[in-house]
Short mmCIF file of C-alpha atoms and ligand atoms in Angstrom, two decimals:
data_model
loop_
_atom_site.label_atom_id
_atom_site.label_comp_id
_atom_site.label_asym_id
_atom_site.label_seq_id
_atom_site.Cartn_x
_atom_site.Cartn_y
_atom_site.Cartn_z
CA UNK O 1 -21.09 2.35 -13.95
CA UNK O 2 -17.81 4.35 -13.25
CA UNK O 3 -17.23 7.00 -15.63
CA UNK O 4 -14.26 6.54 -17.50
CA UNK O 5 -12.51 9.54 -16.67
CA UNK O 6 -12.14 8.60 -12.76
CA UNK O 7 -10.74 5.48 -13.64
CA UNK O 8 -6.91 4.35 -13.35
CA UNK O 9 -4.91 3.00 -15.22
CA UNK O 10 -4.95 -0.61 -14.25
CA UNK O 11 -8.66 -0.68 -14.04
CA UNK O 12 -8.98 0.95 -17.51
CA UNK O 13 -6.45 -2.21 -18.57
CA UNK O 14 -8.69 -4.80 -16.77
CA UNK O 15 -11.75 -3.32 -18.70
CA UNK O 16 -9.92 -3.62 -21.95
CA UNK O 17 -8.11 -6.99 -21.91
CA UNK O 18 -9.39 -9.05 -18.10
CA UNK O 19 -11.53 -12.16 -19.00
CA UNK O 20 -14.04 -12.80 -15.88
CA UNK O 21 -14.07 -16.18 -15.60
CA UNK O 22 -16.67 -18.66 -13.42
CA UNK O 23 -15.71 -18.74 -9.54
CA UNK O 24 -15.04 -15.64 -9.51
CA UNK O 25 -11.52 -15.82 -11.09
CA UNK O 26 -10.59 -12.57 -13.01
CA UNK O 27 -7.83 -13.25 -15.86
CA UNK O 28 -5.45 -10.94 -16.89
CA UNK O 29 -2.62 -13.25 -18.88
CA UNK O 30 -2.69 -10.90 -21.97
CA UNK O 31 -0.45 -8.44 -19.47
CA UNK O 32 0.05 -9.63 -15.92
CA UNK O 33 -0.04 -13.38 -15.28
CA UNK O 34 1.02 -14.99 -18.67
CA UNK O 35 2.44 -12.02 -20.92
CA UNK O 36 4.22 -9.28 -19.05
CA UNK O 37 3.77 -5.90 -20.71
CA UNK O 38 6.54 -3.79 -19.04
CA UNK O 39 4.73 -0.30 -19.57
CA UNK O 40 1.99 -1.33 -16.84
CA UNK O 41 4.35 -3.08 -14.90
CA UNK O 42 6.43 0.43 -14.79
CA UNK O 43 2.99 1.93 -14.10
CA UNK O 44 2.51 -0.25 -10.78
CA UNK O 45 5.63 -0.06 -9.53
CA UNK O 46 5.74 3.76 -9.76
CA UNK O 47 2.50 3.53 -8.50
CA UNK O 48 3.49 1.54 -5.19
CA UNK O 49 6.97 4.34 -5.21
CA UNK O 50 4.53 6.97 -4.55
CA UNK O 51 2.03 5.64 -2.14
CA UNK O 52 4.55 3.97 0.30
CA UNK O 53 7.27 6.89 0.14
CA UNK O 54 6.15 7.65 3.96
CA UNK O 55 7.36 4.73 5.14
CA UNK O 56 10.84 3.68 4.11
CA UNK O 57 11.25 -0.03 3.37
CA UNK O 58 15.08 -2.21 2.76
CA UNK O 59 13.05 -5.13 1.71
CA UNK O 60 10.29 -6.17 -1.14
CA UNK O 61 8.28 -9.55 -0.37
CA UNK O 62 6.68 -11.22 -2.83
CA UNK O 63 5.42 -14.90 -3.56
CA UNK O 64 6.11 -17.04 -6.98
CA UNK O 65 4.78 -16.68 -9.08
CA UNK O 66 3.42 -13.64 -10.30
CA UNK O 67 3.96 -11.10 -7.66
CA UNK O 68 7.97 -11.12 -9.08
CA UNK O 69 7.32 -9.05 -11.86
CA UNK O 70 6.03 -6.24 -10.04
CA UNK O 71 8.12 -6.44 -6.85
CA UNK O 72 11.65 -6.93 -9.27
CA UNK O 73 10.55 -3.64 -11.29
CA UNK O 74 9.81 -1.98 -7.70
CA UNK O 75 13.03 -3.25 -6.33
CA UNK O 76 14.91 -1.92 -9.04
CA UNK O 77 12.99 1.69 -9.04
CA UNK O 78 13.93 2.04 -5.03
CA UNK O 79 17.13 0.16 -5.32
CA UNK O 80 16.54 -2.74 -2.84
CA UNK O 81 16.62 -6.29 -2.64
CA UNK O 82 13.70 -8.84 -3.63
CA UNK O 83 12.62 -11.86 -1.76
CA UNK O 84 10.00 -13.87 -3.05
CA UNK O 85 8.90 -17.05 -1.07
CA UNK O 86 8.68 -20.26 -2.81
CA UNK O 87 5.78 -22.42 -3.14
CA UNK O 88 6.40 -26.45 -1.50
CA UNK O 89 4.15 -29.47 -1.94
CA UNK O 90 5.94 -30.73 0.87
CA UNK O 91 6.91 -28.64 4.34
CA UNK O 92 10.13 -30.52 3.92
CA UNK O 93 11.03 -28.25 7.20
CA UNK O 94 14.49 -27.61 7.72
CA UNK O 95 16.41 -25.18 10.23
CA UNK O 96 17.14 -22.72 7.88
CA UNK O 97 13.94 -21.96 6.27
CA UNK O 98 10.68 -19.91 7.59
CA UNK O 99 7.43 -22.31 6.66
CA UNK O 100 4.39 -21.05 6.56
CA UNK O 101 1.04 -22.24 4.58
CA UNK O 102 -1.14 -20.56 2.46
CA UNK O 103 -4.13 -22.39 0.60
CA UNK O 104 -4.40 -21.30 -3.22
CA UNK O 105 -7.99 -19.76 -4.27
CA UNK O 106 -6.64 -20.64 -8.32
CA UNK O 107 -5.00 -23.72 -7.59
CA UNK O 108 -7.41 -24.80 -4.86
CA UNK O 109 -4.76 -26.42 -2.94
CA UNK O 110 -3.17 -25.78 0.23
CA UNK O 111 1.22 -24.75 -0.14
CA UNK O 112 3.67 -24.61 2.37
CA UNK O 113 5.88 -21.27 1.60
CA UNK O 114 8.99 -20.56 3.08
CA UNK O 115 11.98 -18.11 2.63
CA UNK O 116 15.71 -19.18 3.76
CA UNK O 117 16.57 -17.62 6.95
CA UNK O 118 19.31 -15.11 5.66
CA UNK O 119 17.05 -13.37 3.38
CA UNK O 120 14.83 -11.88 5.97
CA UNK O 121 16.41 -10.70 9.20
CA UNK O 122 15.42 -9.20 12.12
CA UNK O 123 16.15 -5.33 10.87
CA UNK O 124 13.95 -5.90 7.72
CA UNK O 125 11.19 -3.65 7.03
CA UNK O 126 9.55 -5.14 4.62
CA UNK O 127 7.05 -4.03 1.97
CA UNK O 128 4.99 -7.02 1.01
CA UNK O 129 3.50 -7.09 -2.80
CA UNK O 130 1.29 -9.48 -4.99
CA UNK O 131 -0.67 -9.20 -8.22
CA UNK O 132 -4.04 -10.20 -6.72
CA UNK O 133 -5.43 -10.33 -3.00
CA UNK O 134 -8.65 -12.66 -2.77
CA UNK O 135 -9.15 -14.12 0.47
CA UNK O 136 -5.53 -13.18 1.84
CA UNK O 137 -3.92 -16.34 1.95
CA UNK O 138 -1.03 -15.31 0.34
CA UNK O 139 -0.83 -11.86 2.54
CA UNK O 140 -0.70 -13.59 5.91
CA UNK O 141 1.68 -16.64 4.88
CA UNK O 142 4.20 -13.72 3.72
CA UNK O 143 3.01 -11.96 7.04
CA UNK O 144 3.54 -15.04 8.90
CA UNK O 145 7.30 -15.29 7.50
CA UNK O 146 8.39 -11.70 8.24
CA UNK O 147 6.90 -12.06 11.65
CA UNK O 148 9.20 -15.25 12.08
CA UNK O 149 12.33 -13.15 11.30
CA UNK O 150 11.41 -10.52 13.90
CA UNK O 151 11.36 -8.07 11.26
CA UNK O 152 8.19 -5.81 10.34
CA UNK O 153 5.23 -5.56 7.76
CA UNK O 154 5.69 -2.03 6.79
CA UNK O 155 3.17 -1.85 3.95
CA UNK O 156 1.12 -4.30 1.82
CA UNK O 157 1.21 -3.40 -2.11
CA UNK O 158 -1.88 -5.41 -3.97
CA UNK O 159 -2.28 -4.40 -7.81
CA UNK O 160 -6.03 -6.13 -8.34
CA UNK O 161 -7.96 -6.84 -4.95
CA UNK O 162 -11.08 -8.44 -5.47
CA UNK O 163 -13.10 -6.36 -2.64
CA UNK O 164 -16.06 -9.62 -2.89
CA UNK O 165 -13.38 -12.18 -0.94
CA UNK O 166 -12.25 -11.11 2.61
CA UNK O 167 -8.37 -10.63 2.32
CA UNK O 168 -8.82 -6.74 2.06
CA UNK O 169 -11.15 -6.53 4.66
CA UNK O 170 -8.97 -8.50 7.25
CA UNK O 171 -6.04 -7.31 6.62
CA UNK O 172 -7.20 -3.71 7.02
CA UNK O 173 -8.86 -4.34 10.05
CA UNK O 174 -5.37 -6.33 11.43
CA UNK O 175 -3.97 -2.35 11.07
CA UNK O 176 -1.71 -2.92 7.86
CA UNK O 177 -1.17 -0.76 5.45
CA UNK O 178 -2.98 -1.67 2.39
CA UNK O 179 -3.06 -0.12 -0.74
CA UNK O 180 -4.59 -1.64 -3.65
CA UNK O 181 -4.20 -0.08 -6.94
CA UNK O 182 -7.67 -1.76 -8.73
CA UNK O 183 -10.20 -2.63 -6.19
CA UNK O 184 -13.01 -5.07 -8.10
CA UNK O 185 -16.23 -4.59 -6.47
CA UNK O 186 -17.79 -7.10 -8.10
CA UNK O 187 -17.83 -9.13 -11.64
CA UNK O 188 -19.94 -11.28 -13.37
CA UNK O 189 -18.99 -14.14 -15.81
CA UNK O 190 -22.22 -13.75 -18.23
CA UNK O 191 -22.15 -10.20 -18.99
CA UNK O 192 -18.00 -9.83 -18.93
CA UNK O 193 -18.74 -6.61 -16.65
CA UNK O 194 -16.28 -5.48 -13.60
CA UNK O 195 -16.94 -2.80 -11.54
CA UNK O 196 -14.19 -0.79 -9.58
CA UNK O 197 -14.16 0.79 -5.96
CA UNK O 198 -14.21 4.18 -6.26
CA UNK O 199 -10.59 5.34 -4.98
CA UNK O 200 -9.12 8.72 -4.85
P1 5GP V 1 -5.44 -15.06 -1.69
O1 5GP V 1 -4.24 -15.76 -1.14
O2 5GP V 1 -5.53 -13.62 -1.27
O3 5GP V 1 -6.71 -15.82 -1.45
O4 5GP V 1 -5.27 -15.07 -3.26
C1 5GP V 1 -4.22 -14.34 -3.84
C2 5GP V 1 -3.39 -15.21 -4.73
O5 5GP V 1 -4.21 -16.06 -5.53
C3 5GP V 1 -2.58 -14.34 -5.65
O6 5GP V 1 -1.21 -14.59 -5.39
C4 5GP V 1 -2.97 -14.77 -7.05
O7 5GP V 1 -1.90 -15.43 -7.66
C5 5GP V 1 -4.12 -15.73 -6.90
N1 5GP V 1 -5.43 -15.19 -7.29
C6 5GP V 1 -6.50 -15.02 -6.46
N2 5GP V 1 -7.56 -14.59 -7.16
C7 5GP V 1 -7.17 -14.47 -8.44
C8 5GP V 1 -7.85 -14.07 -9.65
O8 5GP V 1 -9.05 -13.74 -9.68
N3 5GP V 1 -7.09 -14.06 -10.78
C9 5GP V 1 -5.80 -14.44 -10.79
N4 5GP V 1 -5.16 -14.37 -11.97
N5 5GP V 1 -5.13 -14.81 -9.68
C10 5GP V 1 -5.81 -14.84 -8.52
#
């Protein structure tokens, strides 16, 4: 058990209010996903401020839904633009779109996402944020689309990674930049428990 004190604030807000549900699903509606409560939203994006201000960034990349809370907030803090890709049942490929696909842990489906071509050119560096990383579907679509533009990944921004699934370990051994700001070791559904990587 992590002692309180060494814990952030994020991972003393999933103790307080997450739900662990079956399959490994963490829930966090009462502030993130369903309900937005703008103090820890502030929190994160401040958070994100401080640990990418060593590499400068003109863009924030985010997918619907949930990762636009977070990257609009950040956007606004470091006065830049926000893309977020949008979710397709259908490729429905056109000229002046970037597709790529990203299967959906929740949803358990597979989505084409794609950004219009003028929102991410080839001078973009882009900082790349979502509310969860699981098995890093999400991470390389949006990867995937920046690539397409020519422009460059210069940071990934998670606010809950869920260290059991392999996105975080891929990604870091790909040679991005990841910083998660609540890293779940592990949860259980029967006792409600969650237990954080210890971060510094
Ligand atoms: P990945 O693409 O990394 O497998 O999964 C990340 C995406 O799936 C995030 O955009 C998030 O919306 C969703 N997701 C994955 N795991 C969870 C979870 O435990 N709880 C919630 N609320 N969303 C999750």
């Amino acid at each position: 058990m992590i002692h309180a004190a060494f814990m952030n604030f994020l991972e003393h807000r999933i103790l307080q209010e997450g739900i662990v549900k079956e399959g490994n699903i963490l829930k966090v509606d009462s502030f993130l996903n369903h309900q937005i409560d703008m103090g820890i939203m502030k929190e994160i994006a401040h958070e994100f401020q401080c640990r990418f201000k060593d590499c400068p960034f003109n863009k924030i990349l985010t997918i619907e839904s949930s990762g636009i809370a977070i990257a609009t907030l950040l956007g606004f803090f470091h006065d830049v633009p926000v893309v977020f890709a949008k979710k397709a049942e259908t490729a429905n490929c056109t000229d002046d779109k970037y597709v790529s696909t990203a299967y959906s842990f929740t949803h358990r489906r597979k989505n084409h996402v794609f950004v219009s071509r003028p929102y991410l050119q080839a001078t973009d560096r882009v900082l790349i944020v979502d509310d969860f990383l699981a098995d890093g579907e999400a991470a390389h679509a949006l990867i995937d689309l920046v690539h397409q533009a020519g422009a460059s990944v210069v940071g990934i921004g998670i606010a809950i990674e869920k260290a059991q699934q392999k996105g975080g370990d891929t990604l870091r051994a790909e040679g991005y930049r990841l910083e998660s700001i609540a890293i779940v070791e592990s949860m259980d559904a029967c006792s409600q428990s969650v237990r954080f990587r210890p971060q510094n």
